[in-house]
Tab-separated table of C-alpha atoms in Angstrom:
chain	number	residue	atom	x	y	z
X	7	UNK	CA	94.131	17.956	50.850
X	8	UNK	CA	97.102	16.448	49.474
X	9	UNK	CA	95.128	13.863	46.946
X	10	UNK	CA	93.359	17.049	45.882
X	11	UNK	CA	96.071	19.063	44.869
X	12	UNK	CA	97.570	15.772	42.974
X	13	UNK	CA	93.850	15.910	41.134
X	14	UNK	CA	94.219	19.082	40.116
X	15	UNK	CA	97.966	18.771	38.569
X	16	UNK	CA	96.072	15.841	36.829
X	17	UNK	CA	93.894	17.532	35.267
X	18	UNK	CA	96.021	20.379	34.101
X	19	UNK	CA	98.501	17.674	32.880
X	20	UNK	CA	95.574	16.163	30.873
X	21	UNK	CA	94.572	19.200	29.527
X	22	UNK	CA	98.171	20.264	28.100
X	23	UNK	CA	98.279	16.893	26.599
X	24	UNK	CA	95.058	17.468	25.094
X	25	UNK	CA	95.692	20.315	23.406
X	26	UNK	CA	98.956	19.316	22.103
X	27	UNK	CA	97.022	16.563	20.472
X	28	UNK	CA	95.154	18.785	18.691
X	29	UNK	CA	97.747	20.924	17.889
X	30	UNK	CA	98.985	17.152	16.511
X	31	UNK	CA	96.256	16.403	14.359
X	32	UNK	CA	95.606	19.503	13.120
X	33	UNK	CA	99.176	19.360	11.441
X	34	UNK	CA	98.445	15.892	10.258
X	35	UNK	CA	95.317	17.195	8.507
X	36	UNK	CA	97.477	20.135	6.900
X	37	UNK	CA	99.902	17.225	5.764
X	38	UNK	CA	97.510	15.077	4.427
X	39	UNK	CA	96.591	18.267	1.706
X	40	UNK	CA	100.501	17.241	0.472
X	41	UNK	CA	100.414	13.579	0.262
X	42	UNK	CA	99.661	13.209	-3.539
X	43	UNK	CA	101.984	12.620	-5.871
X	44	UNK	CA	101.390	15.921	-7.680
X	45	UNK	CA	102.528	17.909	-4.469
X	46	UNK	CA	106.003	16.979	-5.544
X	47	UNK	CA	105.951	19.287	-8.589
X	48	UNK	CA	106.038	22.815	-8.760
X	49	UNK	CA	103.660	25.482	-8.501
X	50	UNK	CA	102.395	28.326	-9.965
X	51	UNK	CA	100.647	31.347	-7.953
X	52	UNK	CA	98.731	34.065	-9.568
X	53	UNK	CA	97.987	37.325	-8.022
X	54	UNK	CA	95.521	39.704	-9.581
X	55	UNK	CA	94.567	42.934	-7.920
X	56	UNK	CA	90.845	43.146	-9.523
X	57	UNK	CA	89.546	46.185	-9.957
X	58	UNK	CA	90.198	48.117	-6.675
X	59	UNK	CA	92.326	50.829	-8.679
X	60	UNK	CA	95.806	51.787	-6.835
X	61	UNK	CA	95.440	50.957	-3.396
X	62	UNK	CA	94.380	47.099	-4.441
X	63	UNK	CA	97.663	46.934	-6.921
X	64	UNK	CA	99.720	48.536	-4.006
X	65	UNK	CA	98.378	45.470	-1.633
X	66	UNK	CA	99.285	42.650	-4.596
X	67	UNK	CA	102.290	44.158	-4.754
X	68	UNK	CA	103.276	43.732	-0.675
X	69	UNK	CA	101.963	39.868	-0.534
X	70	UNK	CA	103.961	39.373	-4.314
X	71	UNK	CA	107.101	40.617	-1.714
X	72	UNK	CA	105.457	38.279	1.263
X	73	UNK	CA	105.223	35.496	-0.959
X	74	UNK	CA	108.592	35.921	-2.378
X	75	UNK	CA	110.018	35.949	1.423
X	76	UNK	CA	108.016	33.238	2.244
X	77	UNK	CA	109.802	31.129	-0.221
X	78	UNK	CA	113.535	32.211	0.368
X	79	UNK	CA	113.127	31.434	4.094
X	80	UNK	CA	112.214	28.198	2.923
X	81	UNK	CA	114.895	27.132	0.268
X	82	UNK	CA	112.255	27.557	-2.723
X	83	UNK	CA	113.171	29.083	-5.671
X	84	UNK	CA	111.230	31.229	-7.688
X	85	UNK	CA	110.609	32.515	-11.219
X	86	UNK	CA	108.597	35.818	-12.514
X	87	UNK	CA	107.129	34.483	-15.061
X	88	UNK	CA	104.689	37.770	-16.081
X	89	UNK	CA	104.353	40.905	-14.229
X	90	UNK	CA	102.166	43.836	-15.028
X	91	UNK	CA	103.138	46.805	-13.002
X	92	UNK	CA	100.584	48.877	-11.674
X	93	UNK	CA	99.257	51.981	-13.228
X	94	UNK	CA	100.487	54.812	-10.186
X	95	UNK	CA	101.920	52.056	-7.807
X	96	UNK	CA	102.104	48.828	-7.560
X	97	UNK	CA	100.795	45.484	-9.820
X	98	UNK	CA	98.274	44.926	-11.879
X	99	UNK	CA	98.744	41.392	-11.893
X	100	UNK	CA	101.713	38.511	-11.519
X	101	UNK	CA	102.852	35.213	-11.874
X	102	UNK	CA	104.997	33.318	-9.658
X	103	UNK	CA	106.694	29.781	-10.148
X	104	UNK	CA	108.082	28.039	-7.180
X	105	UNK	CA	110.704	25.151	-7.725
X	106	UNK	CA	111.332	22.559	-4.817
X	107	UNK	CA	110.326	19.520	-2.990
X	108	UNK	CA	108.628	19.210	0.172
X	109	UNK	CA	110.965	17.463	2.937
X	110	UNK	CA	108.446	16.194	5.197
X	111	UNK	CA	106.177	13.111	4.921
X	112	UNK	CA	103.293	11.575	6.412
X	113	UNK	CA	101.940	8.033	5.754
X	114	UNK	CA	97.988	7.754	5.090
X	115	UNK	CA	98.071	4.020	5.332
X	116	UNK	CA	101.140	3.326	7.231
X	117	UNK	CA	103.230	0.746	5.291
X	118	UNK	CA	103.854	-2.354	7.375
X	119	UNK	CA	107.308	-3.360	8.414
X	120	UNK	CA	109.141	-6.190	10.741
X	121	UNK	CA	109.519	-3.822	13.723
X	122	UNK	CA	106.199	-1.829	13.201
X	123	UNK	CA	104.503	0.255	11.084
X	124	UNK	CA	105.819	3.567	9.297
X	125	UNK	CA	104.331	6.264	10.820
X	126	UNK	CA	106.200	9.321	9.104
X	127	UNK	CA	109.228	10.088	7.574
X	128	UNK	CA	111.751	13.174	7.697
X	129	UNK	CA	113.886	13.781	4.418
X	130	UNK	CA	116.660	15.993	4.714
X	131	UNK	CA	118.928	16.644	1.088
X	132	UNK	CA	121.547	19.076	-0.083
X	133	UNK	CA	121.758	18.716	-4.099
X	134	UNK	CA	124.783	20.086	-5.844
X	135	UNK	CA	124.643	21.267	-9.415
X	136	UNK	CA	126.288	19.938	-12.347
X	137	UNK	CA	130.213	21.134	-12.250
X	138	UNK	CA	130.446	25.351	-13.406
X	139	UNK	CA	127.040	25.911	-12.868
X	140	UNK	CA	127.475	28.334	-10.153
X	141	UNK	CA	130.446	29.721	-11.497
X	142	UNK	CA	128.476	30.604	-14.540
X	143	UNK	CA	125.110	31.672	-12.853
X	144	UNK	CA	127.933	34.135	-10.485
X	145	UNK	CA	129.751	35.407	-13.900
X	146	UNK	CA	126.094	36.342	-15.499
X	147	UNK	CA	125.215	38.448	-12.194
X	148	UNK	CA	128.696	40.265	-12.245
X	149	UNK	CA	128.402	40.930	-16.065
X	150	UNK	CA	124.665	42.162	-15.529
X	151	UNK	CA	126.082	44.129	-12.385
X	152	UNK	CA	128.730	45.781	-14.561
X	153	UNK	CA	125.913	46.959	-17.427
X	154	UNK	CA	124.266	48.520	-14.508
X	155	UNK	CA	127.009	50.353	-13.328
X	156	UNK	CA	127.815	51.338	-17.013
X	157	UNK	CA	124.360	52.814	-17.227
X	158	UNK	CA	125.299	54.743	-13.674
X	159	UNK	CA	128.340	56.045	-15.147
X	160	UNK	CA	126.572	57.260	-18.186
X	161	UNK	CA	123.733	59.103	-16.117
X	162	UNK	CA	126.335	60.608	-14.299
X	163	UNK	CA	128.460	62.110	-17.365
X	164	UNK	CA	125.129	63.227	-18.713
X	165	UNK	CA	124.427	65.222	-15.794
X	166	UNK	CA	127.988	66.841	-16.191
X	167	UNK	CA	127.090	67.693	-19.741
X	168	UNK	CA	123.928	68.823	-18.950
X	169	UNK	CA	125.180	71.165	-16.045
X	170	UNK	CA	127.708	72.657	-18.408
X	171	UNK	CA	125.575	73.167	-20.947
X	172	UNK	CA	123.353	75.036	-18.816
X	173	UNK	CA	126.516	77.500	-17.527
X	174	UNK	CA	127.321	78.174	-21.167
X	175	UNK	CA	123.908	79.334	-22.076
X	176	UNK	CA	123.057	81.558	-18.548
X	177	UNK	CA	126.861	82.914	-19.968
X	178	UNK	CA	125.707	83.737	-23.410
X	179	UNK	CA	122.188	85.368	-21.851
X	180	UNK	CA	124.469	87.124	-19.268
X	181	UNK	CA	126.358	88.590	-22.118
X	182	UNK	CA	123.647	89.522	-24.438
X	183	UNK	CA	122.051	91.466	-21.719
X	184	UNK	CA	125.197	93.498	-21.419
X	185	UNK	CA	125.873	94.123	-25.219
X	186	UNK	CA	122.532	94.914	-25.480
X	187	UNK	CA	122.657	97.309	-23.083
X	188	UNK	CA	125.525	99.158	-24.268
X	189	UNK	CA	123.883	99.564	-27.683
X	190	UNK	CA	120.920	100.985	-25.994
X	191	UNK	CA	123.183	103.605	-24.768
X	192	UNK	CA	125.348	104.222	-27.885
X	193	UNK	CA	121.643	104.650	-29.874
X	194	UNK	CA	120.784	107.162	-26.940
X	195	UNK	CA	123.848	109.484	-27.902
X	196	UNK	CA	122.730	108.744	-31.551
X	197	UNK	CA	119.176	110.087	-30.513
X	198	UNK	CA	120.829	113.512	-28.641
X	199	UNK	CA	123.010	114.132	-31.660
X	200	UNK	CA	120.591	114.323	-33.944
X	201	UNK	CA	117.910	116.258	-31.635
X	202	UNK	CA	120.983	118.740	-31.902
X	203	UNK	CA	121.376	118.775	-35.540
X	204	UNK	CA	117.381	118.828	-36.011
X	205	UNK	CA	117.537	121.804	-33.896
X	206	UNK	CA	119.889	123.446	-35.592
X	207	UNK	CA	118.199	123.139	-39.218
X	208	UNK	CA	120.985	120.146	-40.446
X	209	UNK	CA	118.991	117.006	-40.224
X	210	UNK	CA	115.645	116.049	-40.598
X	211	UNK	CA	112.982	114.964	-37.734
X	212	UNK	CA	113.522	111.451	-39.656
X	213	UNK	CA	116.695	110.779	-38.195
X	214	UNK	CA	115.092	110.768	-34.839
X	215	UNK	CA	112.492	108.707	-35.633
X	216	UNK	CA	114.944	106.105	-36.941
X	217	UNK	CA	116.914	105.853	-33.887
X	218	UNK	CA	113.289	105.570	-31.803
X	219	UNK	CA	112.918	102.455	-34.190
X	220	UNK	CA	115.838	101.072	-33.470
X	221	UNK	CA	115.283	101.807	-30.039
X	222	UNK	CA	112.164	100.173	-29.275
X	223	UNK	CA	113.303	96.886	-30.814
X	224	UNK	CA	116.529	96.865	-28.604
X	225	UNK	CA	114.587	97.481	-25.765
X	226	UNK	CA	112.435	94.513	-26.492
X	227	UNK	CA	115.059	92.130	-27.327
X	228	UNK	CA	116.614	93.297	-24.065
X	229	UNK	CA	113.408	92.201	-22.028
X	230	UNK	CA	112.978	88.757	-23.901
X	231	UNK	CA	117.143	88.373	-22.690
X	232	UNK	CA	116.239	89.362	-18.819
X	233	UNK	CA	113.227	86.743	-19.245
X	234	UNK	CA	115.656	84.218	-20.669
X	235	UNK	CA	118.164	84.420	-18.020
X	236	UNK	CA	115.445	83.772	-15.326
X	237	UNK	CA	114.760	80.836	-16.791
X	238	UNK	CA	118.145	79.557	-17.221
X	239	UNK	CA	119.072	80.537	-13.798
X	240	UNK	CA	116.710	78.125	-12.061
X	241	UNK	CA	117.618	75.466	-14.481
X	242	UNK	CA	121.296	75.940	-13.936
X	243	UNK	CA	120.085	76.326	-10.058
X	244	UNK	CA	118.165	72.737	-10.176
X	245	UNK	CA	121.035	70.793	-11.471
X	246	UNK	CA	123.138	71.544	-8.571
X	247	UNK	CA	120.006	70.865	-6.489
X	248	UNK	CA	120.595	74.588	-4.346
X	249	UNK	CA	118.275	77.581	-4.342
X	250	UNK	CA	116.672	78.858	-7.330
X	251	UNK	CA	117.277	82.293	-6.683
X	252	UNK	CA	121.330	81.749	-6.008
X	253	UNK	CA	123.544	83.732	-7.770
X	254	UNK	CA	125.866	82.196	-10.782
X	255	UNK	CA	129.019	84.437	-11.341
X	256	UNK	CA	130.169	84.138	-15.075
X	257	UNK	CA	134.277	85.449	-16.308
X	258	UNK	CA	134.380	88.571	-18.456
X	259	UNK	CA	135.362	86.415	-21.387
X	260	UNK	CA	134.487	82.463	-21.594
X	261	UNK	CA	137.774	80.396	-21.916
X	262	UNK	CA	137.668	78.349	-24.775
X	263	UNK	CA	138.098	74.171	-24.531
X	264	UNK	CA	139.724	72.270	-26.964
X	265	UNK	CA	139.053	68.509	-27.896
X	266	UNK	CA	142.336	66.635	-26.202
X	267	UNK	CA	143.110	64.198	-29.412
X	268	UNK	CA	142.706	64.322	-32.687
X	269	UNK	CA	139.720	62.996	-34.986
X	270	UNK	CA	140.949	59.117	-35.827
X	271	UNK	CA	141.879	59.016	-32.299
X	272	UNK	CA	139.091	60.219	-30.729
X	273	UNK	CA	136.925	58.200	-32.444
X	274	UNK	CA	138.671	55.163	-31.328
X	275	UNK	CA	138.600	56.804	-27.910
X	276	UNK	CA	134.636	56.449	-27.972
X	277	UNK	CA	134.057	53.300	-28.946
X	278	UNK	CA	136.396	52.141	-26.271
X	279	UNK	CA	134.941	54.144	-23.354
X	280	UNK	CA	131.483	55.073	-23.837
X	281	UNK	CA	129.713	53.926	-21.025
X	282	UNK	CA	126.778	53.068	-23.512
X	283	UNK	CA	128.535	50.619	-25.382
X	284	UNK	CA	130.586	48.525	-22.204
X	285	UNK	CA	127.097	48.650	-20.813
X	286	UNK	CA	125.794	46.536	-24.188
X	287	UNK	CA	129.251	44.771	-24.059
X	288	UNK	CA	128.650	43.306	-20.423
X	289	UNK	CA	125.039	42.415	-21.360
X	290	UNK	CA	126.422	40.575	-23.934
X	291	UNK	CA	128.974	39.046	-21.924
X	292	UNK	CA	126.323	38.044	-19.371
X	293	UNK	CA	123.770	36.207	-22.256
X	294	UNK	CA	126.745	33.795	-23.425
X	295	UNK	CA	127.016	32.947	-19.739
X	296	UNK	CA	123.223	32.427	-19.995
X	297	UNK	CA	123.671	30.205	-22.448
X	298	UNK	CA	126.258	27.886	-20.754
X	299	UNK	CA	123.639	28.030	-17.539
X	300	UNK	CA	120.719	26.612	-19.884
X	301	UNK	CA	123.388	23.880	-20.837
X	302	UNK	CA	124.547	22.687	-17.216
X	303	UNK	CA	120.897	23.291	-15.966
X	304	UNK	CA	119.946	20.389	-18.316
X	305	UNK	CA	122.672	18.011	-16.978
X	306	UNK	CA	121.995	15.824	-14.001
X	307	UNK	CA	121.924	16.907	-10.342
X	308	UNK	CA	123.745	15.143	-7.512
X	309	UNK	CA	122.139	14.595	-4.173
X	310	UNK	CA	123.206	13.901	-0.639
X	311	UNK	CA	121.295	13.904	2.584
X	312	UNK	CA	119.842	12.329	5.433
X	313	UNK	CA	116.276	10.372	6.266
X	314	UNK	CA	114.592	9.205	9.635
X	315	UNK	CA	111.447	7.536	9.628
X	316	UNK	CA	109.228	7.259	12.595
X	317	UNK	CA	108.635	3.940	13.598
X	318	UNK	CA	105.485	2.558	15.804
X	319	UNK	CA	105.344	-0.345	18.061
X	320	UNK	CA	103.899	-3.577	16.509
X	321	UNK	CA	101.803	-5.258	19.263
X	322	UNK	CA	102.406	-8.645	17.836
X	323	UNK	CA	106.381	-8.360	17.768
X	324	UNK	CA	108.787	-9.594	20.372
X	325	UNK	CA	111.725	-8.338	18.727
X	326	UNK	CA	114.090	-6.438	20.320
X	327	UNK	CA	114.234	-3.327	17.902
X	328	UNK	CA	110.280	-3.109	17.822
X	329	UNK	CA	109.169	0.324	16.909
X	330	UNK	CA	112.694	1.718	16.853
X	331	UNK	CA	113.052	4.578	14.388
X	332	UNK	CA	114.961	4.113	11.311
X	333	UNK	CA	117.933	6.466	10.485
X	334	UNK	CA	119.916	6.499	6.922
X	335	UNK	CA	123.030	8.326	6.349
X	336	UNK	CA	124.282	9.625	3.848
X	337	UNK	CA	121.435	9.127	0.999
X	338	UNK	CA	122.964	9.385	-1.800
X	339	UNK	CA	121.174	10.217	-5.313
X	340	UNK	CA	120.983	11.528	-8.912
X	341	UNK	CA	118.406	14.138	-10.419
X	342	UNK	CA	118.408	13.323	-14.398
X	343	UNK	CA	116.120	16.079	-15.846
X	344	UNK	CA	113.952	14.190	-18.798
X	345	UNK	CA	111.882	16.369	-19.939
X	346	UNK	CA	114.216	18.627	-22.216
X	347	UNK	CA	112.242	21.346	-23.596
X	348	UNK	CA	112.656	24.214	-21.063
X	349	UNK	CA	116.351	23.737	-21.355
X	350	UNK	CA	116.660	23.784	-24.770
X	351	UNK	CA	114.281	27.184	-24.576
X	352	UNK	CA	116.579	28.444	-22.191
X	353	UNK	CA	119.164	27.976	-24.489
X	354	UNK	CA	117.640	29.304	-27.758
X	355	UNK	CA	116.573	32.513	-25.600
X	356	UNK	CA	120.032	33.011	-24.181
X	357	UNK	CA	121.172	32.760	-28.162
X	358	UNK	CA	118.299	35.389	-29.307
X	359	UNK	CA	119.200	37.628	-26.637
X	360	UNK	CA	122.821	37.359	-27.806
X	361	UNK	CA	121.688	37.994	-31.408
X	362	UNK	CA	120.193	41.140	-30.043
X	363	UNK	CA	122.544	42.648	-28.290
X	364	UNK	CA	124.751	41.957	-31.031
X	365	UNK	CA	122.761	43.948	-33.373
X	366	UNK	CA	122.216	46.779	-30.877
X	367	UNK	CA	126.120	47.065	-30.313
X	368	UNK	CA	126.592	47.490	-34.311
X	369	UNK	CA	123.988	50.003	-34.048
X	370	UNK	CA	125.288	52.116	-31.797
X	371	UNK	CA	128.334	51.894	-32.865
X	372	UNK	CA	127.251	53.599	-35.987
X	373	UNK	CA	125.084	56.375	-34.256
X	374	UNK	CA	127.996	57.234	-32.608
X	375	UNK	CA	130.257	57.807	-35.394
X	376	UNK	CA	127.456	59.889	-37.078
X	377	UNK	CA	127.096	61.754	-33.933
X	378	UNK	CA	130.851	62.383	-33.346
X	379	UNK	CA	130.926	63.830	-36.578
X	380	UNK	CA	128.119	66.228	-36.250
X	381	UNK	CA	129.763	67.285	-32.991
X	382	UNK	CA	133.024	67.805	-34.691
X	383	UNK	CA	131.804	69.795	-37.103
X	384	UNK	CA	129.857	71.880	-34.479
X	385	UNK	CA	133.370	72.460	-32.940
X	386	UNK	CA	135.008	73.278	-35.768
X	387	UNK	CA	131.985	75.536	-37.096
X	388	UNK	CA	132.291	77.341	-33.410
X	389	UNK	CA	136.032	77.661	-33.437
X	390	UNK	CA	135.637	79.535	-36.876
X	391	UNK	CA	132.998	81.881	-35.686
X	392	UNK	CA	134.933	83.219	-32.615
X	393	UNK	CA	137.648	84.360	-34.710
X	394	UNK	CA	135.419	85.715	-37.764
X	395	UNK	CA	133.162	87.815	-35.706
X	396	UNK	CA	136.016	89.086	-33.574
X	397	UNK	CA	137.389	90.354	-36.605
X	398	UNK	CA	133.990	91.384	-37.751
X	399	UNK	CA	133.493	93.522	-34.831
X	400	UNK	CA	136.786	95.303	-34.830
X	401	UNK	CA	135.914	96.066	-38.544
X	402	UNK	CA	132.460	97.587	-37.344
X	403	UNK	CA	133.931	99.418	-34.939
X	404	UNK	CA	135.915	101.779	-37.719
X	405	UNK	CA	133.365	101.830	-39.911
X	406	UNK	CA	131.110	103.236	-36.869
X	407	UNK	CA	133.493	105.802	-35.897
X	408	UNK	CA	134.225	107.265	-39.197
X	409	UNK	CA	130.402	107.391	-39.937
X	410	UNK	CA	129.671	109.276	-36.452
X	411	UNK	CA	132.705	111.709	-37.462
X	412	UNK	CA	130.968	112.298	-41.278
X	413	UNK	CA	127.634	112.308	-39.976
X	414	UNK	CA	128.661	115.134	-37.464
X	415	UNK	CA	129.848	117.327	-39.904
X	416	UNK	CA	128.068	116.920	-43.071
X	417	UNK	CA	124.314	115.147	-41.773
X	418	UNK	CA	124.727	112.505	-44.353
X	419	UNK	CA	124.873	108.867	-43.946
X	420	UNK	CA	122.699	108.593	-40.798
X	421	UNK	CA	121.024	105.636	-41.935
X	422	UNK	CA	124.376	103.961	-43.003
X	423	UNK	CA	125.144	104.820	-39.005
X	424	UNK	CA	122.147	102.586	-37.957
X	425	UNK	CA	122.811	100.046	-40.043
X	426	UNK	CA	126.716	99.486	-39.051
X	427	UNK	CA	125.388	99.735	-35.230
X	428	UNK	CA	123.370	96.378	-35.742
X	429	UNK	CA	126.121	94.942	-37.652
X	430	UNK	CA	127.973	95.841	-34.831
X	431	UNK	CA	125.582	94.136	-32.046
X	432	UNK	CA	125.155	91.213	-34.401
X	433	UNK	CA	128.823	90.801	-34.539
X	434	UNK	CA	128.975	90.714	-30.756
X	435	UNK	CA	126.474	88.269	-29.702
X	436	UNK	CA	127.731	86.383	-32.092
X	437	UNK	CA	131.220	86.315	-30.800
X	438	UNK	CA	129.626	85.430	-27.604
X	439	UNK	CA	127.380	82.457	-29.204
X	440	UNK	CA	130.418	81.079	-31.024
X	441	UNK	CA	132.342	80.588	-27.570
X	442	UNK	CA	129.080	78.932	-26.460
X	443	UNK	CA	129.031	76.669	-28.855
X	444	UNK	CA	132.375	75.405	-29.222
X	445	UNK	CA	132.742	74.861	-25.390
X	446	UNK	CA	129.743	72.870	-25.860
X	447	UNK	CA	130.480	70.410	-28.545
X	448	UNK	CA	133.511	69.573	-26.128
X	449	UNK	CA	131.468	69.003	-23.424
X	450	UNK	CA	129.266	66.890	-25.670
X	451	UNK	CA	132.785	65.169	-26.557
X	452	UNK	CA	133.565	64.546	-23.265
X	453	UNK	CA	130.139	62.782	-22.609
X	454	UNK	CA	130.834	60.613	-25.130
X	455	UNK	CA	133.827	59.200	-23.903
X	456	UNK	CA	132.438	58.921	-20.615
X	457	UNK	CA	134.147	61.910	-18.797
């Protein structure tokens, strides 16, 4: 019984060792594929989605992320050479370059040494870039992050402007509805007055028909205002991300915003605070540092590491260190890039990008100057129209009162009564529109300075 149990244990151990040997052989076969001189070079992988449509493009992007994560875990540098986005999701194609050296070598023909044949070698190396390269890369990343942040701030400022503009438009429609209803009530009074005059034989039926014409026009205009109110209500509530039927309260009379600075100082403030200009400046700084990175990438790199060589036993040797593995630390080296075209191209690319951003900055500066002048013109025009239409409304009301009194006594000038009533409606609407135009101009000015 004891011998049988020992036999079972031995058989299990042999099977375990056999499986380990198979795994070792498979590993060596795999490593044999990476034993050529070309395997030390960089690799490029192309991923194509083919004709599978959106699902295939989505899977291609998942495969890309898998490769990128694998490279990150294994300390390989990666660079996207070309990428084509999918129609709906995923990618159509992508080319990735992997940069790095493998860390294990297996000798197909083991070289003989005094202490035995070399079976395999392990090499662990840490490279150190040229002085200042890491700081320059950090500056590039920092400036690009700042540029993205300015783009975010610009989007936020634009949302504030859209909310204010939507509110001012809603206010105008609300007041337009109120003013139109009041004028319809006035025309109803005119209609009854004309009817009384007709019954007494002191006016023509034409007067009543003229009032009917005016009423029809105003009722149609009122219907348009009511439809517009619903649209603007939905737009404003959507901007605030709330229920589209939420009520919007408006003041009896809209406040008047003012530009905080004079023209010259305001323009200077725009040039120094505009988020789009600041984003361009950060990108320009990033590309300046990118040129520094490209120059330093072409300089030598220093390496320090350790080397471990597995040595087999030499049956013909009787040396004490026969079969002793070799360990070397530290191993110091220097890597000198011999092919300069890549780095020269990167330097040129960085300079071209700088020139492009400089041109963009000049164009954006000129555009902002023109936009500012137009906005200031709209602000001044709105300011003038506020006082003009307020004054005109007061005069029109006085004229209308005189004409109504005159019509009540002698039945004349009814057509003039209707004409002045139309003018009064126009002045009242224009007064409210001027208020919203002025405030909208101030809101856009605040957007230009990044508020």
